[in-house]
Short mmCIF file of C-alpha atoms in Angstrom, two decimals:
data_model
loop_
_atom_site.label_atom_id
_atom_site.label_comp_id
_atom_site.label_asym_id
_atom_site.label_seq_id
_atom_site.Cartn_x
_atom_site.Cartn_y
_atom_site.Cartn_z
CA ILE A 172 16.68 97.38 129.14
CA PHE A 173 14.47 98.70 126.11
CA LEU A 174 14.19 102.23 127.87
CA SER A 175 18.01 102.29 128.29
CA LEU A 176 18.63 101.33 124.80
CA LEU A 177 16.16 104.05 123.51
CA ALA A 178 18.19 106.55 125.88
CA THR A 179 21.43 105.60 124.30
CA THR A 180 22.51 108.21 121.61
CA PRO A 181 24.67 107.43 118.61
CA LYS A 182 27.48 109.42 120.23
CA ASP A 183 27.63 107.21 123.02
CA PHE A 184 27.94 104.09 120.61
CA ALA A 185 30.77 105.74 118.60
CA LEU A 186 32.56 106.33 121.90
CA ALA A 187 32.14 102.96 123.14
CA GLU A 188 33.78 101.77 119.82
CA SER A 189 36.45 104.11 120.09
CA ASN A 190 37.65 103.11 123.66
CA ASP A 191 37.45 99.27 122.51
CA ALA A 192 39.69 100.09 119.48
CA THR A 193 42.10 102.33 121.51
CA SER A 194 42.35 99.30 124.17
CA GLU A 195 43.01 96.89 121.57
CA THR A 196 45.67 98.82 120.22
CA SER A 197 47.22 99.71 123.55
CA ALA A 198 47.31 95.93 124.01
CA SER A 199 48.94 95.16 120.84
CA ILE A 200 51.74 97.40 121.35
CA THR A 201 52.43 96.86 124.96
CA THR A 202 55.86 96.18 125.90
CA PRO A 203 57.18 94.12 127.55
CA SER A 204 54.72 91.27 127.01
CA ILE A 205 54.43 88.09 128.66
CA SER A 206 54.72 85.14 126.50
CA GLU A 207 54.68 81.64 127.71
CA GLY A 208 55.25 82.78 131.12
CA GLU A 209 58.32 84.46 130.35
CA LEU A 210 59.07 88.28 129.98
CA SER A 211 59.83 89.24 126.47
CA VAL A 212 61.07 92.84 125.11
CA SER A 213 60.18 93.99 122.01
CA LYS A 214 63.31 94.28 119.72
CA PRO A 215 64.32 96.76 117.12
CA PRO A 216 63.28 95.84 113.42
CA PRO A 217 66.22 93.70 111.82
CA LYS A 218 66.70 96.06 109.05
CA ARG A 219 67.47 98.85 111.43
CA LEU A 220 70.18 96.64 113.04
CA VAL A 221 71.66 95.87 109.72
CA GLU A 222 71.80 99.51 108.74
CA GLU A 223 73.46 100.62 112.09
CA SER A 224 75.93 97.81 111.75
CA SER A 225 76.66 98.56 108.37
CA GLN A 226 77.35 102.50 109.03
CA LYS A 227 79.47 101.34 111.89
CA GLU A 228 81.64 99.29 109.71
CA GLU A 229 81.88 101.84 107.07
CA THR A 230 82.94 104.34 109.44
CA LYS A 231 85.55 102.24 110.80
CA LYS A 232 86.92 101.06 107.27
CA LYS A 233 87.28 104.80 106.37
CA SER A 234 88.96 105.82 109.56
CA ALA A 235 91.32 103.00 110.13
CA ASP A 236 92.12 101.13 106.86
CA PRO A 237 95.46 99.48 107.05
CA ARG A 238 96.08 99.59 103.56
CA PHE A 239 96.90 103.42 103.65
CA PHE A 240 99.76 102.52 106.01
CA ILE A 241 100.97 99.46 103.82
CA ALA A 242 101.19 101.47 100.80
CA GLY A 243 102.47 104.65 102.03
CA GLY A 244 105.33 102.85 103.91
CA ALA A 245 106.08 100.79 100.84
CA SER A 246 106.08 103.80 98.49
CA ALA A 247 108.27 105.87 100.71
CA ALA A 248 110.79 102.88 101.85
CA ILE A 249 111.36 102.00 97.90
CA SER A 250 111.68 105.70 96.73
CA HIS A 251 114.02 106.91 99.48
CA GLY A 252 115.77 103.66 99.07
CA ILE A 253 116.38 104.06 95.52
CA THR A 254 117.74 107.59 95.84
CA THR A 255 120.05 106.86 98.83
CA PRO A 256 123.28 107.48 96.47
CA ILE A 257 121.67 111.04 95.80
CA ASP A 258 121.39 111.69 99.54
CA VAL A 259 125.02 110.29 100.19
CA VAL A 260 126.39 112.74 97.59
CA LYS A 261 124.24 115.43 98.98
CA THR A 262 125.42 114.95 102.57
CA LYS A 263 128.93 114.45 101.64
CA MET A 264 129.03 117.83 99.73
CA GLN A 265 127.32 119.68 102.76
CA SER A 266 130.05 118.11 105.14
CA ASP A 267 133.24 117.73 103.06
CA SER A 268 134.80 121.24 101.93
CA ALA A 269 136.84 119.19 99.30
CA LEU A 270 133.46 118.59 97.56
CA ALA A 271 131.91 121.73 98.32
CA ASN A 272 132.69 123.44 95.03
CA ILE A 273 132.35 120.83 92.46
CA SER A 274 129.37 119.27 90.74
CA PRO A 275 127.34 116.45 92.24
CA SER A 276 128.26 114.23 89.14
CA GLU A 277 131.96 115.08 89.73
CA ALA A 278 131.66 114.49 93.75
CA ALA A 279 130.02 111.24 92.89
CA LEU A 280 132.82 110.06 90.82
CA LYS A 281 135.49 111.40 93.71
CA ILE A 282 133.55 109.60 96.28
CA ILE A 283 133.93 106.42 94.13
CA GLU A 284 137.44 106.79 93.56
CA ASP A 285 138.07 107.58 97.23
CA GLU A 286 135.94 105.06 98.85
CA GLY A 287 134.61 102.65 96.51
CA PRO A 288 131.30 102.23 94.98
CA LYS A 289 129.78 100.83 98.21
CA ALA A 290 130.11 104.19 99.67
CA LEU A 291 127.27 105.32 97.96
CA THR A 292 124.96 102.86 99.57
CA ALA A 293 125.89 104.33 102.95
CA GLY A 294 123.06 104.84 105.37
CA LEU A 295 120.45 102.60 103.14
CA GLY A 296 119.50 100.59 106.37
CA PRO A 297 118.24 103.57 108.13
CA THR A 298 116.77 105.43 105.06
CA VAL A 299 114.45 102.50 103.98
CA VAL A 300 113.66 101.45 107.66
CA GLY A 301 113.16 105.31 108.75
CA TYR A 302 111.30 106.62 105.70
CA GLY A 303 109.31 103.10 105.69
CA ILE A 304 107.91 104.00 108.88
CA GLU A 305 107.59 107.57 108.20
CA GLY A 306 105.69 107.09 104.89
CA ALA A 307 103.16 104.75 106.77
CA LEU A 308 102.50 107.16 109.49
CA LYS A 309 102.26 110.03 106.99
CA PHE A 310 99.85 108.38 104.76
CA GLY A 311 98.06 106.15 107.25
CA VAL A 312 97.56 108.81 110.02
CA TYR A 313 96.56 111.54 107.46
CA GLU A 314 93.78 109.11 105.93
CA SER A 315 92.60 107.99 109.42
CA LEU A 316 92.20 111.39 110.79
CA LYS A 317 90.31 113.15 107.73
CA PRO A 318 86.89 111.72 108.81
CA THR A 319 87.52 113.04 112.50
CA PHE A 320 88.61 116.35 111.33
CA LEU A 321 85.54 116.55 108.74
CA SER A 322 83.19 115.88 111.49
CA LEU A 323 84.63 118.67 113.61
CA PHE A 324 84.77 121.15 111.02
CA SER A 325 81.88 122.93 109.36
CA GLU A 326 80.51 121.82 106.14
CA GLY A 327 82.22 123.03 103.13
CA SER A 328 85.70 123.54 104.90
CA SER A 329 86.95 120.27 103.59
CA SER A 330 90.29 121.79 102.96
CA ASP A 331 90.88 122.88 106.32
CA ALA A 332 90.21 119.57 107.51
CA TYR A 333 92.79 117.85 105.25
CA LEU A 334 95.35 120.53 106.40
CA ALA A 335 94.97 119.78 110.21
CA SER A 336 95.10 115.99 109.32
CA ALA A 337 98.29 116.62 107.44
CA VAL A 338 99.86 118.83 110.21
CA CYS A 339 99.31 116.15 112.85
CA ALA A 340 100.62 113.44 110.35
CA GLY A 341 103.69 115.18 109.45
CA ALA A 342 104.64 116.05 112.79
CA LEU A 343 104.17 112.43 114.02
CA ALA A 344 106.26 111.36 111.23
CA ALA A 345 109.11 113.85 111.76
CA ILE A 346 109.41 112.95 115.36
CA ILE A 347 109.73 109.12 114.45
CA LEU A 348 112.08 109.90 111.28
CA CYS A 349 114.69 111.99 113.58
CA PRO A 350 116.58 109.01 115.32
CA MET A 351 116.87 107.20 111.73
CA GLU A 352 118.05 110.47 109.91
CA GLU A 353 120.65 111.27 112.56
CA THR A 354 122.13 107.75 112.08
CA ARG A 355 122.19 107.98 108.34
CA ILE A 356 124.24 111.40 108.40
CA ARG A 357 126.61 109.80 110.95
CA LEU A 358 127.16 106.49 108.67
CA VAL A 359 127.60 108.89 105.64
CA THR A 360 130.03 111.35 107.13
CA ASP A 361 132.05 108.92 109.28
CA PRO A 362 132.55 105.63 107.59
CA THR A 363 134.23 104.21 110.88
CA PHE A 364 131.19 104.89 113.02
CA GLY A 365 129.41 101.89 112.15
CA LYS A 366 128.44 99.21 109.47
CA GLY A 367 124.34 100.18 109.46
CA LEU A 368 121.25 100.46 111.20
CA LEU A 369 121.77 97.64 113.80
CA ASP A 370 125.29 98.88 115.25
CA GLY A 371 124.81 102.59 114.42
CA LEU A 372 121.56 103.31 116.01
CA PRO A 373 122.40 101.59 119.39
CA LYS A 374 126.00 103.42 119.19
CA LEU A 375 124.22 106.91 118.61
CA LEU A 376 121.90 106.74 121.60
CA LYS A 377 124.69 105.30 123.86
CA GLU A 378 127.06 108.11 123.15
CA GLU A 379 124.76 111.04 122.96
CA GLY A 380 121.79 109.87 124.65
CA VAL A 381 118.27 108.78 123.86
CA LEU A 382 117.07 112.60 123.54
CA SER A 383 119.77 113.70 121.40
CA PRO A 384 118.44 113.23 117.96
CA PHE A 385 115.28 115.07 118.75
CA LYS A 386 117.21 117.90 120.52
CA LYS A 387 119.41 118.61 117.28
CA GLY A 388 117.10 117.33 114.31
CA LEU A 389 113.44 117.72 115.59
CA PRO A 390 112.86 121.65 114.80
CA PRO A 391 114.47 121.40 111.31
CA MET A 392 112.59 118.19 110.66
CA LEU A 393 109.41 119.71 111.68
CA PHE A 394 109.90 122.78 109.61
CA LYS A 395 110.55 120.43 106.65
CA GLN A 396 108.27 117.67 107.04
CA VAL A 397 104.94 119.53 108.09
CA PRO A 398 104.86 122.00 105.01
CA TYR A 399 105.82 119.18 102.61
CA THR A 400 103.38 117.01 104.05
CA MET A 401 100.38 119.60 104.05
CA GLY A 402 101.32 120.62 100.30
CA LYS A 403 101.47 116.94 99.05
CA GLN A 404 98.57 115.41 100.67
CA VAL A 405 96.25 118.10 100.50
CA SER A 406 96.93 119.25 96.71
CA PHE A 407 96.48 115.42 95.64
CA ASP A 408 93.09 115.35 97.41
CA LEU A 409 91.96 118.49 95.71
CA PHE A 410 93.29 117.83 92.37
CA ALA A 411 92.04 114.19 92.56
CA ALA A 412 88.59 115.47 93.41
CA MET A 413 88.48 117.93 90.75
CA LEU A 414 89.65 115.64 88.08
CA TYR A 415 87.07 112.97 89.23
CA SER A 416 84.27 115.59 88.90
CA MET A 417 85.60 116.49 85.14
CA LEU A 418 85.73 112.95 84.16
CA VAL A 419 82.29 111.98 85.62
CA GLY A 420 80.93 114.95 83.67
CA LEU A 421 82.20 113.54 80.26
#
């Protein structure tokens, strides 16, 4: 034994200690491990789970926040509902030759004289409901699609992502608005057509077919709503970002 110890070099002692340390380390990190007769698999650190959960929740909130839909629908319904008399005068001037060559104020007075003040509220129901849905989709879909398009486009092209989101939101809003707008026009141009949305829309679809509002009004509605949505939504985002950067520097 003494001779064997003398024959052992320091290098052999270092190698043995290294092997012992390696075996201890591998035993400590071995997964799965056996504990009390049951097989248990090592789990990720709790902090990592919390971070992943918070990231998913933040992405979900950014991509589908109902407040955008509620705020957009309420603002559009109120703003278009208040301006219903102006829409009535405009539609009457476009469809009635007797009102074509006079001023809007004179046309409004003549409508009140001939049909009564209530005539200026014709089409209020389709306007409020139609533009309420339109506004909810326009604002909600736009804000919900922005994170998706931002991830698809390259960095630094946020305006392109905003434009793509606005095109989709404006097109969807135009499709939904078509039947309501057609009903509003019929109620304004023909007072005997119906009393409001509840009887006017079913009558329109029964007489002319379900697809008739889209065949007539969809192309002009798309040409109106899509550029309008692009200009309004994207310009708001760009100007808001510019103002925030300026105010932060103050």
